[in-house]
XYZ file of C-alpha atoms in Angstrom:
318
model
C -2.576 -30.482 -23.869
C -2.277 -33.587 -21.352
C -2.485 -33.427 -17.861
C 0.940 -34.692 -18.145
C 2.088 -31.311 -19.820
C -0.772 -29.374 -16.631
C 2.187 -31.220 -14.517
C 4.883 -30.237 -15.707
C 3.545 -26.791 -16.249
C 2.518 -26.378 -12.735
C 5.745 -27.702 -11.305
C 7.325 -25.113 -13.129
C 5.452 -22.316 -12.520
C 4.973 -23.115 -8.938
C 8.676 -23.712 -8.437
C 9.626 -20.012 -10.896
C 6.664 -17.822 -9.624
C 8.355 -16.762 -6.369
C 12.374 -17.542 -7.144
C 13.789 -14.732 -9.078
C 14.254 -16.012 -12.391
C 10.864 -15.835 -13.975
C 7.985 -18.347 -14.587
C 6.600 -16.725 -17.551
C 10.138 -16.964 -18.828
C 10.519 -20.521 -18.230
C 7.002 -21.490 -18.953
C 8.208 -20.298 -22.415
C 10.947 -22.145 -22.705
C 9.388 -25.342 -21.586
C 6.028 -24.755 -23.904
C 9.049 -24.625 -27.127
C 10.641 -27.604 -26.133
C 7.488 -29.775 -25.569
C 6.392 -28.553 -29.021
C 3.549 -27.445 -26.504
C 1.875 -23.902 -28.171
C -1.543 -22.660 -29.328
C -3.743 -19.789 -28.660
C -4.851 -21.152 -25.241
C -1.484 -20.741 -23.972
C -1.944 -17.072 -22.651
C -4.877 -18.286 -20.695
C -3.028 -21.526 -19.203
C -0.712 -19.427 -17.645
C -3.127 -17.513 -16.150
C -4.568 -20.091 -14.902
C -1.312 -21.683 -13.326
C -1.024 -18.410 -12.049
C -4.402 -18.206 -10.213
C -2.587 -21.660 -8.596
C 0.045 -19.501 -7.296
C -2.339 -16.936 -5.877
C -3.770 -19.118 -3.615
C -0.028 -19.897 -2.210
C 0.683 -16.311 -1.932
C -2.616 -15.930 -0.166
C -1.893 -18.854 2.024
C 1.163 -17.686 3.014
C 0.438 -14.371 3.871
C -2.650 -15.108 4.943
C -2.149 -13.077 8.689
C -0.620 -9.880 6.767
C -3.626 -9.859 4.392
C -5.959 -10.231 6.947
C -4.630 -7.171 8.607
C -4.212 -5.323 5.773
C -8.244 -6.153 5.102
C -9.162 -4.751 8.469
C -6.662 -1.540 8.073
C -8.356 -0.928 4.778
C -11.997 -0.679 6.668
C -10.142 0.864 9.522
C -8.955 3.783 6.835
C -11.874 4.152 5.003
C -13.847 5.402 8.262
C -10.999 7.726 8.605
C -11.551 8.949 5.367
C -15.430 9.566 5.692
C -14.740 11.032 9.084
C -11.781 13.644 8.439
C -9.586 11.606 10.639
C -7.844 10.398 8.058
C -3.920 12.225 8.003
C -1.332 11.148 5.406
C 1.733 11.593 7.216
C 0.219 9.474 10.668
C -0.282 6.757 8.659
C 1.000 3.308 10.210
C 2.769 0.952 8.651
C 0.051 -1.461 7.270
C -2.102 1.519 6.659
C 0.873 3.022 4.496
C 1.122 -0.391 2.551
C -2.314 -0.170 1.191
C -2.022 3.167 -0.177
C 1.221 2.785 -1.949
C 0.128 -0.851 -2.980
C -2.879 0.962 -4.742
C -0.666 3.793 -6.119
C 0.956 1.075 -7.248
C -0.879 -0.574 -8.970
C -2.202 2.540 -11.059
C 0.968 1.747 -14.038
C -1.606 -1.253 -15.073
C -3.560 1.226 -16.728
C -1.323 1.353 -19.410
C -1.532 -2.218 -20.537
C -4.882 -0.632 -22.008
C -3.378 1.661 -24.218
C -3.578 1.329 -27.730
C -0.208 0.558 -29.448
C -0.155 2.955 -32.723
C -0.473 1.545 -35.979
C -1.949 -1.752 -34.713
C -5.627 -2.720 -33.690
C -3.805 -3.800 -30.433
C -3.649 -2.609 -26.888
C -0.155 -2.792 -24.693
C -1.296 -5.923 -22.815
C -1.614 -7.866 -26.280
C 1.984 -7.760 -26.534
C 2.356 -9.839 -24.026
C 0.343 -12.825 -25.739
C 2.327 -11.368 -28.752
C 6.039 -12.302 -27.144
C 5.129 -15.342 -25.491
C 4.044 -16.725 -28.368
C 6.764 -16.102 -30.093
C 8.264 -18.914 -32.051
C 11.645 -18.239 -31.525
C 12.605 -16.646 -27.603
C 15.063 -14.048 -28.203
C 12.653 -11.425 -26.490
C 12.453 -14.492 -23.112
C 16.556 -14.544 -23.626
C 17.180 -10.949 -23.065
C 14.162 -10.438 -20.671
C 16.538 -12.972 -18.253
C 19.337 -11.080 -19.086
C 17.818 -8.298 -17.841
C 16.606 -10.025 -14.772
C 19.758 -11.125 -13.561
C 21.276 -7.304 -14.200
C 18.558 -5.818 -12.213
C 19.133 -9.102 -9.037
C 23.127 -7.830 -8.865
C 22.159 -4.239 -8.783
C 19.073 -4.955 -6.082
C 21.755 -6.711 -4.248
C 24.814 -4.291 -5.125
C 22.173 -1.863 -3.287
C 20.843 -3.739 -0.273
C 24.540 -4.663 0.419
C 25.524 -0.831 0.429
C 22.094 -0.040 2.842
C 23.487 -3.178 5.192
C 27.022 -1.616 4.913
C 28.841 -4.384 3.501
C 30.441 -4.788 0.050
C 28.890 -6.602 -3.053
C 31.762 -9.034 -3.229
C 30.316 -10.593 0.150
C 27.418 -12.007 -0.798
C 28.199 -15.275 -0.486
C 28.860 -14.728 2.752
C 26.462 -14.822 5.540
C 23.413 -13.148 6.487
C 23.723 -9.361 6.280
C 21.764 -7.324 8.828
C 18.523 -6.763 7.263
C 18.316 -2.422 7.116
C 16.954 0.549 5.071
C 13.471 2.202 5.059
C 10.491 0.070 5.758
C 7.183 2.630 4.962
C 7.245 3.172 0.708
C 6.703 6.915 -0.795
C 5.083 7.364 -3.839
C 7.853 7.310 -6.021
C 8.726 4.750 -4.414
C 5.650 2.255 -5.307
C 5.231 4.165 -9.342
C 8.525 2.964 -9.575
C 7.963 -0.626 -8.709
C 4.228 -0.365 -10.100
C 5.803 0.815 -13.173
C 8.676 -2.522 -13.365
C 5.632 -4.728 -12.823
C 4.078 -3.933 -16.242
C 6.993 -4.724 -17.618
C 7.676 -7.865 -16.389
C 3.661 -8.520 -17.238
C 5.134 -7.804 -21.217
C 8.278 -9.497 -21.216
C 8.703 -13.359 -20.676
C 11.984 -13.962 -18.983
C 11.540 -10.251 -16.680
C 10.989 -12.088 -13.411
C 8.255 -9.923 -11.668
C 9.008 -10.827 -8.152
C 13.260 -10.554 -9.062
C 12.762 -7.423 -11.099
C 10.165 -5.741 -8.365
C 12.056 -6.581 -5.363
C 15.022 -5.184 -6.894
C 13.706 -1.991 -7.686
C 12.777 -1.629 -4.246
C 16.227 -2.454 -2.808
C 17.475 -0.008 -5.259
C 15.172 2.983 -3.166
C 16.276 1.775 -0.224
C 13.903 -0.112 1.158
C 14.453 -2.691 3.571
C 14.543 -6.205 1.552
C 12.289 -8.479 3.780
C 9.656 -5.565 3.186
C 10.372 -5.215 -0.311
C 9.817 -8.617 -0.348
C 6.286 -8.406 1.505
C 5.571 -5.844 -0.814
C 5.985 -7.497 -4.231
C 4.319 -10.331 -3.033
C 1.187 -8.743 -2.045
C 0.999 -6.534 -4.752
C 1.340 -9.155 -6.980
C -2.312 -10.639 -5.967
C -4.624 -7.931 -7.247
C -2.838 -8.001 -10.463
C -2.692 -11.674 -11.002
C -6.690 -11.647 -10.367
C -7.537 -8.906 -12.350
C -5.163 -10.918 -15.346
C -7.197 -13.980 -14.808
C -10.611 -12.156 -14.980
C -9.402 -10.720 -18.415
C -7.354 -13.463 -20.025
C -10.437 -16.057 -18.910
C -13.450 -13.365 -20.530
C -11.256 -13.225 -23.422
C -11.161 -16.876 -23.811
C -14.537 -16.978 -23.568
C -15.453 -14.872 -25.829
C -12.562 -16.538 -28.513
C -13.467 -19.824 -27.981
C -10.402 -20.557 -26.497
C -10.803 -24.491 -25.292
C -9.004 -26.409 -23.039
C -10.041 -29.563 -20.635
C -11.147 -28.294 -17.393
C -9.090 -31.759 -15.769
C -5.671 -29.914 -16.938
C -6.727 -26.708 -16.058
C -7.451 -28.404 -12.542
C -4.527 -29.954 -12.177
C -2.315 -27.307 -13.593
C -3.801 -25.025 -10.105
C -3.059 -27.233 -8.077
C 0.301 -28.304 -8.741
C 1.038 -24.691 -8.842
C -0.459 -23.677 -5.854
C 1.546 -26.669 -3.523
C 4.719 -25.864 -5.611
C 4.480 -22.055 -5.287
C 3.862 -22.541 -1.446
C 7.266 -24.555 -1.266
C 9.021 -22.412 -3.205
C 7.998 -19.055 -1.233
C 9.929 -20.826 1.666
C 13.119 -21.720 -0.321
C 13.402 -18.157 -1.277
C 13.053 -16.519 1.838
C 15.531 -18.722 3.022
C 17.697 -17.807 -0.110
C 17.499 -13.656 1.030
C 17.459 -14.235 4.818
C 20.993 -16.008 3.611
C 21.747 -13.230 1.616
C 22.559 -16.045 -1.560
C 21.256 -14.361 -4.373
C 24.527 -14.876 -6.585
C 22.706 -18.213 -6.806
C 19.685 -16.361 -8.958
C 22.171 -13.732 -11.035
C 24.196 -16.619 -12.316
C 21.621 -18.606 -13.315
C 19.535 -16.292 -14.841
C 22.310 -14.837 -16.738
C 23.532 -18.204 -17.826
C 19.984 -19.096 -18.863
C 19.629 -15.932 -20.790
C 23.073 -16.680 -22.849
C 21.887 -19.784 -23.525
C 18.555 -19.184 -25.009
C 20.101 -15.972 -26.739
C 22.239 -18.839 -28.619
C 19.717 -21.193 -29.542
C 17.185 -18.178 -30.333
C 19.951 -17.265 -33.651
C 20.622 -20.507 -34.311
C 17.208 -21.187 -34.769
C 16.518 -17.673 -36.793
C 19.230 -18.860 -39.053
C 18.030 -22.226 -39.618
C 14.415 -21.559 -39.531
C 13.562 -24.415 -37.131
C 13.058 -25.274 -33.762
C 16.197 -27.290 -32.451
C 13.717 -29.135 -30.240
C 10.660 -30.057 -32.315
C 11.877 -29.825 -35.636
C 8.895 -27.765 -36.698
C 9.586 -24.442 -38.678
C 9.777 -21.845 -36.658
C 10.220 -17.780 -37.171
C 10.688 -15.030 -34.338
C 6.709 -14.058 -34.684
C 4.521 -15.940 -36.608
């Protein structure tokens, strides 16, 4: 890998991390048609992802901080007895459904019968793939969960679905989570951790607009949750590398973070402009005609046995 390839990479990710239509997904794609794929692939990603944290971070740098001091605030609560579930406030109620949420992670360490695998291997097992017919229908997916998200925080906002490219729509529904609430999001985000193509930011905001939770939140939400979990995948995916041998140039590694990282902090203001302008048709159709599109190429290339892009022989897992 280049540091030509880190750029493009980190562009990508950094531009797909925080827009709806998935960066593993297209990280995918563009790995297949540079011809770019090995075992440290897994790991890259990470690593473009740890670029993205520190966007996320930066962005929401004043929320975090807050949420920080809460979480001390709470645990003398706790110690003391003063601590009462249903008084909680509304940063105070974010860090205990954020860590409810993130209890569904657990199950990316269950082993996977019949194989000497655990759940989180698929995912190193799908992006790999040579052929991306599991990416195609993972962004088919996406975009069906974005129009019903949006079906939904149209009918909280009171206005129809056929409005959406219309202007902003007043901003309404709950804005503290319940516990099914954040299991149910929790629970979307290991799936979008499996499937390349399931945006995790699209697929998790949408859930949330689907319990009717106010978007902007949802949004605040998703995004926060989303830094524990990329951390604790870097931590994992960069021990197993270690421990594999997995090599790659610390240069590209470098300069596939920080392309990320200025990228993803661009691209976290484009799409909060994007749902404060309630234009998320914009992410459905693309996504969906994204999907179709690789869904094509994907049998084409089963039938043929080669990738259209490369040449190089190519089979749905192998």
């Amino acid at each position: 890998m280049t540091i030509l390839d880190a750029i493009i990479q980190g562009i990508v990710q950094g531009l797909t991390e925080f827009l709806p239509v998935s960066s593993s997904g297209h990280l995918a794609i563009t790995q297949h048609i540079t011809g770019v794929a090995g075992e440290g692939n897994l790991f890259f990603n990470v690593m473009l992802h740890v670029g993205t944290l520190v966007a996320v971070v930066a962005f929401y740098h004043k929320l975090i901080w807050s949420l920080i001091k809460e979480f001390f605030r709470m645990l003398r609560d706790i110690f003391t007895g003063k601590f009462k579930w249903r008084e909680m406030n509304y940063e105070r109620n974010l860090i205990v459904m954020l860590i409810i949420a993130l209890l569904p992670l657990f199950i990316m360490f269950i082993p996977v019968p019949g194989t000497d695998m655990k759940v989180k291997d698929l995912a190193e097992l799908f992006s790999g793939a040579q052929i991306l017919l599991v990416t195609a229908f993972s962004l088919l997916l996406t975009s069906i969960l974005l129009a019903v998200g949006a079906y939904c925080n149209r009918k909280n906002s009171g206005q129809s679905f056929k409005h959406m490219r219309g202007t902003s729509a007043e901003a309404k529904g709950r804005e503290s989570y319940t516990v099914a609430d954040a299991l149910c999001v929790g629970l979307m985000q290991v799936a979008a951790a499996l499937l390349p193509g399931l945006s995790r930011s699209g697929s998790t905001l949408a859930v949330g607009e689907m319990r009717g939770i106010n978007k902007q939140k949802a949004l605040d939400f998703t995004f926060v949750l989303g830094t524990p979990s990329i951390l604790a995948a870097a931590l994992l995916e960069g021990k197993d590398a270690v421990e594999e041998g997995i090599h790659i140039e610390p240069a590209v590694v470098i300069v596939g973070i920080v392309v990320s990282a200025v990228v993803g902090y661009l691209s976290i203001w484009l799409f909060k402009w994007f749902l404060k302008s309630d234009k998320m048709i914009v992410f459905i159709v693309y996504t969906a005609l994204v999907g179709l599109a690789l869904t094509v190429i994907s049998f084409i290339e089963m039938a043929q046995g080669v990738n259209l892009f490369t040449g190089q022989p190519a089979v749905l897992f192998g």
